[in-house]
Amino acid sequence: MGAILVPFLLLCLFGTSTSLRLSYTDCGTAAMHELYRVKEVSQEPDQPSVPGDVTLAVAGEVFRSVDCATFSAKVTYGFKIFGKSVAVTVGNLKGMNICDYLISGECPLVGSAGLQFTKPLPWFTPRKVYDVHITAETCDGQPFACVDLRMDLSGNGNGVEENDLPIS
């Protein structure tokens, strides 16, 4: 489960972590942290190429047994045109069964759990910095986890470019 909260979605102990091309923040509430806490988010390869595949993984700790959970992910990037800020949504997954993406742990979820998903990056993928907002909830609707990712596919090697905008 950690991998989503992890995308894909899917999983930092109250803070931010950064690798060369990926940063993340656990955006879960205090109530969510009583149920689940993100420990690590990673991507492979560390410097994704376009075209190619990118795999996101989230690892975390589930503190109470969860029989069923789903996650959703929204992928956006920003740019400026004629001095105006524009946000573009390029992906929106909803209601994905977490148990289908587990790489460690098992359902029902309890203890350490990891989740991952792989997505192709077609040749026409804009070379931008992408924001990925992942949320999860139990099947009875209880918010379970929240992770905000920033993934750099700009290809400039510097991370965020001046025209890339933080998306809220």
mmCIF file with all atom_site columns, C-alpha atoms in Angstrom:
data_model
loop_
_atom_site.group_PDB
_atom_site.id
_atom_site.type_symbol
_atom_site.label_atom_id
_atom_site.label_alt_id
_atom_site.label_comp_id
_atom_site.label_asym_id
_atom_site.label_entity_id
_atom_site.label_seq_id
_atom_site.pdbx_PDB_ins_code
_atom_site.Cartn_x
_atom_site.Cartn_y
_atom_site.Cartn_z
_atom_site.occupancy
_atom_site.B_iso_or_equiv
_atom_site.pdbx_formal_charge
_atom_site.auth_seq_id
_atom_site.auth_comp_id
_atom_site.auth_asym_id
_atom_site.auth_atom_id
_atom_site.pdbx_PDB_model_num
ATOM 1   C CA . MET A 1 1   ? 0.000   0.000  0.000   1.00 0.00 ? 1   MET A CA 1
ATOM 2   C CA . GLY A 1 2   ? 2.942   2.237  0.678   1.00 0.00 ? 2   GLY A CA 1
ATOM 3   C CA . ALA A 1 3   ? 3.826   2.458  -2.961  1.00 0.00 ? 3   ALA A CA 1
ATOM 4   C CA . ILE A 1 4   ? 0.838   4.490  -3.938  1.00 0.00 ? 4   ILE A CA 1
ATOM 5   C CA . LEU A 1 5   ? 1.002   6.553  -0.958  1.00 0.00 ? 5   LEU A CA 1
ATOM 6   C CA . VAL A 1 6   ? 2.150   6.290  -2.692  1.00 0.00 ? 6   VAL A CA 1
ATOM 7   C CA . PRO A 1 7   ? 2.219   7.128  -8.685  1.00 0.00 ? 7   PRO A CA 1
ATOM 8   C CA . PHE A 1 8   ? 1.420   5.960  -8.908  1.00 0.00 ? 8   PHE A CA 1
ATOM 9   C CA . LEU A 1 9   ? -0.349  6.667  -5.953  1.00 0.00 ? 9   LEU A CA 1
ATOM 10  C CA . LEU A 1 10  ? -0.266  4.860  -3.458  1.00 0.00 ? 10  LEU A CA 1
ATOM 11  C CA . LEU A 1 11  ? 2.806   6.365  0.315   1.00 0.00 ? 11  LEU A CA 1
ATOM 12  C CA . CYS A 1 12  ? 8.455   10.491 4.804   1.00 0.00 ? 12  CYS A CA 1
ATOM 13  C CA . LEU A 1 13  ? 7.559   10.769 8.319   1.00 0.00 ? 13  LEU A CA 1
ATOM 14  C CA . PHE A 1 14  ? 6.133   14.334 8.327   1.00 0.00 ? 14  PHE A CA 1
ATOM 15  C CA . GLY A 1 15  ? 8.424   15.990 5.890   1.00 0.00 ? 15  GLY A CA 1
ATOM 16  C CA . THR A 1 16  ? 9.920   16.093 2.445   1.00 0.00 ? 16  THR A CA 1
ATOM 17  C CA . SER A 1 17  ? 12.457  13.899 0.730   1.00 0.00 ? 17  SER A CA 1
ATOM 18  C CA . THR A 1 18  ? 14.300  14.538 -2.489  1.00 0.00 ? 18  THR A CA 1
ATOM 19  C CA . SER A 1 19  ? 16.187  12.390 -4.952  1.00 0.00 ? 19  SER A CA 1
ATOM 20  C CA . LEU A 1 20  ? 17.699  13.738 -8.148  1.00 0.00 ? 20  LEU A CA 1
ATOM 21  C CA . ARG A 1 21  ? 14.404  13.819 -10.056 1.00 0.00 ? 21  ARG A CA 1
ATOM 22  C CA . LEU A 1 22  ? 11.666  13.162 -7.474  1.00 0.00 ? 22  LEU A CA 1
ATOM 23  C CA . SER A 1 23  ? 10.488  14.904 -4.337  1.00 0.00 ? 23  SER A CA 1
ATOM 24  C CA . TYR A 1 24  ? 7.502   14.053 -2.200  1.00 0.00 ? 24  TYR A CA 1
ATOM 25  C CA . THR A 1 25  ? 5.528   15.234 0.801   1.00 0.00 ? 25  THR A CA 1
ATOM 26  C CA . ASP A 1 26  ? 3.231   13.177 2.996   1.00 0.00 ? 26  ASP A CA 1
ATOM 27  C CA . CYS A 1 27  ? 0.090   15.345 2.882   1.00 0.00 ? 27  CYS A CA 1
ATOM 28  C CA . GLY A 1 28  ? -1.911  13.072 5.197   1.00 0.00 ? 28  GLY A CA 1
ATOM 29  C CA . THR A 1 29  ? -3.841  14.478 8.121   1.00 0.00 ? 29  THR A CA 1
ATOM 30  C CA . ALA A 1 30  ? -3.324  13.532 11.782  1.00 0.00 ? 30  ALA A CA 1
ATOM 31  C CA . ALA A 1 31  ? -6.306  11.164 11.491  1.00 0.00 ? 31  ALA A CA 1
ATOM 32  C CA . MET A 1 32  ? -4.766  9.501  8.418   1.00 0.00 ? 32  MET A CA 1
ATOM 33  C CA . HIS A 1 33  ? -1.446  9.096  10.244  1.00 0.00 ? 33  HIS A CA 1
ATOM 34  C CA . GLU A 1 34  ? -3.216  7.050  12.931  1.00 0.00 ? 34  GLU A CA 1
ATOM 35  C CA . LEU A 1 35  ? -4.005  4.533  10.196  1.00 0.00 ? 35  LEU A CA 1
ATOM 36  C CA . TYR A 1 36  ? -1.075  4.824  7.784   1.00 0.00 ? 36  TYR A CA 1
ATOM 37  C CA . ARG A 1 37  ? 2.220   6.669  7.420   1.00 0.00 ? 37  ARG A CA 1
ATOM 38  C CA . VAL A 1 38  ? 4.419   7.023  4.331   1.00 0.00 ? 38  VAL A CA 1
ATOM 39  C CA . LYS A 1 39  ? 8.037   5.946  4.870   1.00 0.00 ? 39  LYS A CA 1
ATOM 40  C CA . GLU A 1 40  ? 9.559   6.167  1.398   1.00 0.00 ? 40  GLU A CA 1
ATOM 41  C CA . VAL A 1 41  ? 8.718   7.067  -2.198  1.00 0.00 ? 41  VAL A CA 1
ATOM 42  C CA . SER A 1 42  ? 11.009  6.183  -5.089  1.00 0.00 ? 42  SER A CA 1
ATOM 43  C CA . GLN A 1 43  ? 11.097  6.101  -8.860  1.00 0.00 ? 43  GLN A CA 1
ATOM 44  C CA . GLU A 1 44  ? 12.969  3.952  -11.353 1.00 0.00 ? 44  GLU A CA 1
ATOM 45  C CA . PRO A 1 45  ? 14.895  4.898  -13.299 1.00 0.00 ? 45  PRO A CA 1
ATOM 46  C CA . ASP A 1 46  ? 16.170  7.816  -11.240 1.00 0.00 ? 46  ASP A CA 1
ATOM 47  C CA . GLN A 1 47  ? 16.372  9.906  -14.421 1.00 0.00 ? 47  GLN A CA 1
ATOM 48  C CA . PRO A 1 48  ? 13.482  8.750  -16.631 1.00 0.00 ? 48  PRO A CA 1
ATOM 49  C CA . SER A 1 49  ? 13.826  9.185  -20.360 1.00 0.00 ? 49  SER A CA 1
ATOM 50  C CA . VAL A 1 50  ? 11.119  9.986  -22.862 1.00 0.00 ? 50  VAL A CA 1
ATOM 51  C CA . PRO A 1 51  ? 10.049  7.734  -24.469 1.00 0.00 ? 51  PRO A CA 1
ATOM 52  C CA . GLY A 1 52  ? 10.407  5.038  -21.813 1.00 0.00 ? 52  GLY A CA 1
ATOM 53  C CA . ASP A 1 53  ? 8.801   3.677  -18.683 1.00 0.00 ? 53  ASP A CA 1
ATOM 54  C CA . VAL A 1 54  ? 8.780   5.104  -15.169 1.00 0.00 ? 54  VAL A CA 1
ATOM 55  C CA . THR A 1 55  ? 7.971   3.090  -12.056 1.00 0.00 ? 55  THR A CA 1
ATOM 56  C CA . LEU A 1 56  ? 6.823   4.795  -8.861  1.00 0.00 ? 56  LEU A CA 1
ATOM 57  C CA . ALA A 1 57  ? 6.871   2.964  -5.554  1.00 0.00 ? 57  ALA A CA 1
ATOM 58  C CA . VAL A 1 58  ? 5.551   3.940  -2.127  1.00 0.00 ? 58  VAL A CA 1
ATOM 59  C CA . ALA A 1 59  ? 6.347   2.160  1.100   1.00 0.00 ? 59  ALA A CA 1
ATOM 60  C CA . GLY A 1 60  ? 4.677   2.759  4.415   1.00 0.00 ? 60  GLY A CA 1
ATOM 61  C CA . GLU A 1 61  ? 3.305   1.361  7.643   1.00 0.00 ? 61  GLU A CA 1
ATOM 62  C CA . VAL A 1 62  ? -0.342  0.414  8.201   1.00 0.00 ? 62  VAL A CA 1
ATOM 63  C CA . PHE A 1 63  ? -1.174  0.638  11.921  1.00 0.00 ? 63  PHE A CA 1
ATOM 64  C CA . ARG A 1 64  ? -4.643  -0.992 11.898  1.00 0.00 ? 64  ARG A CA 1
ATOM 65  C CA . SER A 1 65  ? -5.950  -3.730 9.662   1.00 0.00 ? 65  SER A CA 1
ATOM 66  C CA . VAL A 1 66  ? -7.507  -2.444 6.432   1.00 0.00 ? 66  VAL A CA 1
ATOM 67  C CA . ASP A 1 67  ? -9.565  -5.002 4.512   1.00 0.00 ? 67  ASP A CA 1
ATOM 68  C CA . CYS A 1 68  ? -10.018 -2.974 1.355   1.00 0.00 ? 68  CYS A CA 1
ATOM 69  C CA . ALA A 1 69  ? -8.625  0.316  0.022   1.00 0.00 ? 69  ALA A CA 1
ATOM 70  C CA . THR A 1 70  ? -8.491  2.242  -3.230  1.00 0.00 ? 70  THR A CA 1
ATOM 71  C CA . PHE A 1 71  ? -6.291  5.063  -4.471  1.00 0.00 ? 71  PHE A CA 1
ATOM 72  C CA . SER A 1 72  ? -6.642  7.884  -6.941  1.00 0.00 ? 72  SER A CA 1
ATOM 73  C CA . ALA A 1 73  ? -3.950  9.954  -8.645  1.00 0.00 ? 73  ALA A CA 1
ATOM 74  C CA . LYS A 1 74  ? -4.058  13.239 -10.536 1.00 0.00 ? 74  LYS A CA 1
ATOM 75  C CA . VAL A 1 75  ? -1.078  14.222 -12.705 1.00 0.00 ? 75  VAL A CA 1
ATOM 76  C CA . THR A 1 76  ? -0.584  17.862 -13.737 1.00 0.00 ? 76  THR A CA 1
ATOM 77  C CA . TYR A 1 77  ? 2.070   20.220 -15.024 1.00 0.00 ? 77  TYR A CA 1
ATOM 78  C CA . GLY A 1 78  ? 2.132   23.996 -15.335 1.00 0.00 ? 78  GLY A CA 1
ATOM 79  C CA . PHE A 1 79  ? 3.469   26.586 -17.725 1.00 0.00 ? 79  PHE A CA 1
ATOM 80  C CA . LYS A 1 80  ? 3.073   30.254 -18.588 1.00 0.00 ? 80  LYS A CA 1
ATOM 81  C CA . ILE A 1 81  ? 1.569   31.539 -21.794 1.00 0.00 ? 81  ILE A CA 1
ATOM 82  C CA . PHE A 1 82  ? 1.218   35.253 -22.512 1.00 0.00 ? 82  PHE A CA 1
ATOM 83  C CA . GLY A 1 83  ? 2.116   35.919 -18.871 1.00 0.00 ? 83  GLY A CA 1
ATOM 84  C CA . LYS A 1 84  ? -0.734  33.752 -17.572 1.00 0.00 ? 84  LYS A CA 1
ATOM 85  C CA . SER A 1 85  ? -0.267  30.623 -15.469 1.00 0.00 ? 85  SER A CA 1
ATOM 86  C CA . VAL A 1 86  ? -1.865  27.519 -16.934 1.00 0.00 ? 86  VAL A CA 1
ATOM 87  C CA . ALA A 1 87  ? -2.244  24.098 -15.289 1.00 0.00 ? 87  ALA A CA 1
ATOM 88  C CA . VAL A 1 88  ? -2.776  21.056 -17.481 1.00 0.00 ? 88  VAL A CA 1
ATOM 89  C CA . THR A 1 89  ? -4.151  17.768 -16.149 1.00 0.00 ? 89  THR A CA 1
ATOM 90  C CA . VAL A 1 90  ? -2.575  14.921 -18.103 1.00 0.00 ? 90  VAL A CA 1
ATOM 91  C CA . GLY A 1 91  ? -3.783  11.955 -16.088 1.00 0.00 ? 91  GLY A CA 1
ATOM 92  C CA . ASN A 1 92  ? -6.502  11.155 -13.614 1.00 0.00 ? 92  ASN A CA 1
ATOM 93  C CA . LEU A 1 93  ? -6.876  7.678  -12.124 1.00 0.00 ? 93  LEU A CA 1
ATOM 94  C CA . LYS A 1 94  ? -9.740  6.915  -9.767  1.00 0.00 ? 94  LYS A CA 1
ATOM 95  C CA . GLY A 1 95  ? -10.764 3.972  -7.619  1.00 0.00 ? 95  GLY A CA 1
ATOM 96  C CA . MET A 1 96  ? -7.688  1.780  -8.231  1.00 0.00 ? 96  MET A CA 1
ATOM 97  C CA . ASN A 1 97  ? -7.637  -1.298 -5.944  1.00 0.00 ? 97  ASN A CA 1
ATOM 98  C CA . ILE A 1 98  ? -4.495  -1.037 -3.810  1.00 0.00 ? 98  ILE A CA 1
ATOM 99  C CA . CYS A 1 99  ? -4.237  -4.814 -3.452  1.00 0.00 ? 99  CYS A CA 1
ATOM 100 C CA . ASP A 1 100 ? -3.631  -5.086 -7.217  1.00 0.00 ? 100 ASP A CA 1
ATOM 101 C CA . TYR A 1 101 ? -0.413  -3.023 -6.905  1.00 0.00 ? 101 TYR A CA 1
ATOM 102 C CA . LEU A 1 102 ? 1.184   -4.499 -3.761  1.00 0.00 ? 102 LEU A CA 1
ATOM 103 C CA . ILE A 1 103 ? 4.859   -5.499 -3.957  1.00 0.00 ? 103 ILE A CA 1
ATOM 104 C CA . SER A 1 104 ? 5.187   -6.178 -0.226  1.00 0.00 ? 104 SER A CA 1
ATOM 105 C CA . GLY A 1 105 ? 2.569   -7.023 2.359   1.00 0.00 ? 105 GLY A CA 1
ATOM 106 C CA . GLU A 1 106 ? -0.797  -8.508 1.573   1.00 0.00 ? 106 GLU A CA 1
ATOM 107 C CA . CYS A 1 107 ? -4.488  -7.754 1.896   1.00 0.00 ? 107 CYS A CA 1
ATOM 108 C CA . PRO A 1 108 ? -5.943  -7.164 4.386   1.00 0.00 ? 108 PRO A CA 1
ATOM 109 C CA . LEU A 1 109 ? -3.288  -4.483 4.896   1.00 0.00 ? 109 LEU A CA 1
ATOM 110 C CA . VAL A 1 110 ? -1.473  -4.325 8.223   1.00 0.00 ? 110 VAL A CA 1
ATOM 111 C CA . GLY A 1 111 ? 2.173   -3.603 9.078   1.00 0.00 ? 111 GLY A CA 1
ATOM 112 C CA . SER A 1 112 ? 4.686   -2.770 6.345   1.00 0.00 ? 112 SER A CA 1
ATOM 113 C CA . ALA A 1 113 ? 3.213   -2.442 2.884   1.00 0.00 ? 113 ALA A CA 1
ATOM 114 C CA . GLY A 1 114 ? 4.660   -1.393 -0.443  1.00 0.00 ? 114 GLY A CA 1
ATOM 115 C CA . LEU A 1 115 ? 2.968   -0.539 -3.697  1.00 0.00 ? 115 LEU A CA 1
ATOM 116 C CA . GLN A 1 116 ? 4.274   0.243  -7.158  1.00 0.00 ? 116 GLN A CA 1
ATOM 117 C CA . PHE A 1 117 ? 3.041   0.949  -10.634 1.00 0.00 ? 117 PHE A CA 1
ATOM 118 C CA . THR A 1 118 ? 4.717   1.440  -13.973 1.00 0.00 ? 118 THR A CA 1
ATOM 119 C CA . LYS A 1 119 ? 3.557   3.847  -16.629 1.00 0.00 ? 119 LYS A CA 1
ATOM 120 C CA . PRO A 1 120 ? 4.860   4.309  -20.169 1.00 0.00 ? 120 PRO A CA 1
ATOM 121 C CA . LEU A 1 121 ? 6.071   7.763  -21.162 1.00 0.00 ? 121 LEU A CA 1
ATOM 122 C CA . PRO A 1 122 ? 5.288   8.109  -24.886 1.00 0.00 ? 122 PRO A CA 1
ATOM 123 C CA . TRP A 1 123 ? 7.531   10.158 -27.187 1.00 0.00 ? 123 TRP A CA 1
ATOM 124 C CA . PHE A 1 124 ? 5.086   13.078 -27.077 1.00 0.00 ? 124 PHE A CA 1
ATOM 125 C CA . THR A 1 125 ? 5.278   13.422 -23.266 1.00 0.00 ? 125 THR A CA 1
ATOM 126 C CA . PRO A 1 126 ? 6.047   17.106 -22.538 1.00 0.00 ? 126 PRO A CA 1
ATOM 127 C CA . ARG A 1 127 ? 9.462   17.540 -20.912 1.00 0.00 ? 127 ARG A CA 1
ATOM 128 C CA . LYS A 1 128 ? 8.167   19.276 -17.807 1.00 0.00 ? 128 LYS A CA 1
ATOM 129 C CA . VAL A 1 129 ? 8.061   18.976 -14.044 1.00 0.00 ? 129 VAL A CA 1
ATOM 130 C CA . TYR A 1 130 ? 4.924   17.043 -13.080 1.00 0.00 ? 130 TYR A CA 1
ATOM 131 C CA . ASP A 1 131 ? 2.931   17.205 -9.866  1.00 0.00 ? 131 ASP A CA 1
ATOM 132 C CA . VAL A 1 132 ? 1.206   13.985 -8.836  1.00 0.00 ? 132 VAL A CA 1
ATOM 133 C CA . HIS A 1 133 ? -1.420  14.101 -6.073  1.00 0.00 ? 133 HIS A CA 1
ATOM 134 C CA . ILE A 1 134 ? -2.237  10.646 -4.718  1.00 0.00 ? 134 ILE A CA 1
ATOM 135 C CA . THR A 1 135 ? -4.961  9.906  -2.200  1.00 0.00 ? 135 THR A CA 1
ATOM 136 C CA . ALA A 1 136 ? -6.231  6.642  -0.774  1.00 0.00 ? 136 ALA A CA 1
ATOM 137 C CA . GLU A 1 137 ? -9.275  5.670  1.199   1.00 0.00 ? 137 GLU A CA 1
ATOM 138 C CA . THR A 1 138 ? -10.651 2.531  2.726   1.00 0.00 ? 138 THR A CA 1
ATOM 139 C CA . CYS A 1 139 ? -13.576 0.935  0.891   1.00 0.00 ? 139 CYS A CA 1
ATOM 140 C CA . ASP A 1 140 ? -15.932 2.376  3.505   1.00 0.00 ? 140 ASP A CA 1
ATOM 141 C CA . GLY A 1 141 ? -14.768 5.902  2.565   1.00 0.00 ? 141 GLY A CA 1
ATOM 142 C CA . GLN A 1 142 ? -12.313 6.662  5.396   1.00 0.00 ? 142 GLN A CA 1
ATOM 143 C CA . PRO A 1 143 ? -9.370  8.773  4.137   1.00 0.00 ? 143 PRO A CA 1
ATOM 144 C CA . PHE A 1 144 ? -6.291  6.579  4.373   1.00 0.00 ? 144 PHE A CA 1
ATOM 145 C CA . ALA A 1 145 ? -3.282  8.366  2.893   1.00 0.00 ? 145 ALA A CA 1
ATOM 146 C CA . CYS A 1 146 ? -2.136  11.348 0.864   1.00 0.00 ? 146 CYS A CA 1
ATOM 147 C CA . VAL A 1 147 ? 1.137   11.939 -1.014  1.00 0.00 ? 147 VAL A CA 1
ATOM 148 C CA . ASP A 1 148 ? 2.175   14.830 -3.224  1.00 0.00 ? 148 ASP A CA 1
ATOM 149 C CA . LEU A 1 149 ? 4.978   14.054 -5.681  1.00 0.00 ? 149 LEU A CA 1
ATOM 150 C CA . ARG A 1 150 ? 6.995   16.310 -7.933  1.00 0.00 ? 150 ARG A CA 1
ATOM 151 C CA . MET A 1 151 ? 8.636   14.398 -10.774 1.00 0.00 ? 151 MET A CA 1
ATOM 152 C CA . ASP A 1 152 ? 11.145  16.087 -13.102 1.00 0.00 ? 152 ASP A CA 1
ATOM 153 C CA . LEU A 1 153 ? 10.977  14.962 -16.728 1.00 0.00 ? 153 LEU A CA 1
ATOM 154 C CA . SER A 1 154 ? 12.320  18.272 -18.042 1.00 0.00 ? 154 SER A CA 1
ATOM 155 C CA . GLY A 1 155 ? 15.594  16.725 -19.177 1.00 0.00 ? 155 GLY A CA 1
ATOM 156 C CA . ASN A 1 156 ? 17.565  19.801 -18.165 1.00 0.00 ? 156 ASN A CA 1
ATOM 157 C CA . GLY A 1 157 ? 19.266  18.030 -15.253 1.00 0.00 ? 157 GLY A CA 1
ATOM 158 C CA . ASN A 1 158 ? 18.574  20.949 -12.922 1.00 0.00 ? 158 ASN A CA 1
ATOM 159 C CA . GLY A 1 159 ? 15.180  19.994 -11.589 1.00 0.00 ? 159 GLY A CA 1
ATOM 160 C CA . VAL A 1 160 ? 12.505  22.659 -11.789 1.00 0.00 ? 160 VAL A CA 1
ATOM 161 C CA . GLU A 1 161 ? 12.712  25.176 -14.625 1.00 0.00 ? 161 GLU A CA 1
ATOM 162 C CA . GLU A 1 162 ? 11.744  28.825 -14.166 1.00 0.00 ? 162 GLU A CA 1
ATOM 163 C CA . ASN A 1 163 ? 8.540   28.439 -16.184 1.00 0.00 ? 163 ASN A CA 1
ATOM 164 C CA . ASP A 1 164 ? 7.391   25.341 -14.340 1.00 0.00 ? 164 ASP A CA 1
ATOM 165 C CA . LEU A 1 165 ? 4.773   26.197 -11.774 1.00 0.00 ? 165 LEU A CA 1
ATOM 166 C CA . PRO A 1 166 ? 3.883   24.544 -8.519  1.00 0.00 ? 166 PRO A CA 1
ATOM 167 C CA . ILE A 1 167 ? 0.395   23.134 -8.931  1.00 0.00 ? 167 ILE A CA 1
ATOM 168 C CA . SER A 1 168 ? -1.922  23.298 -5.939  1.00 0.00 ? 168 SER A CA 1
#
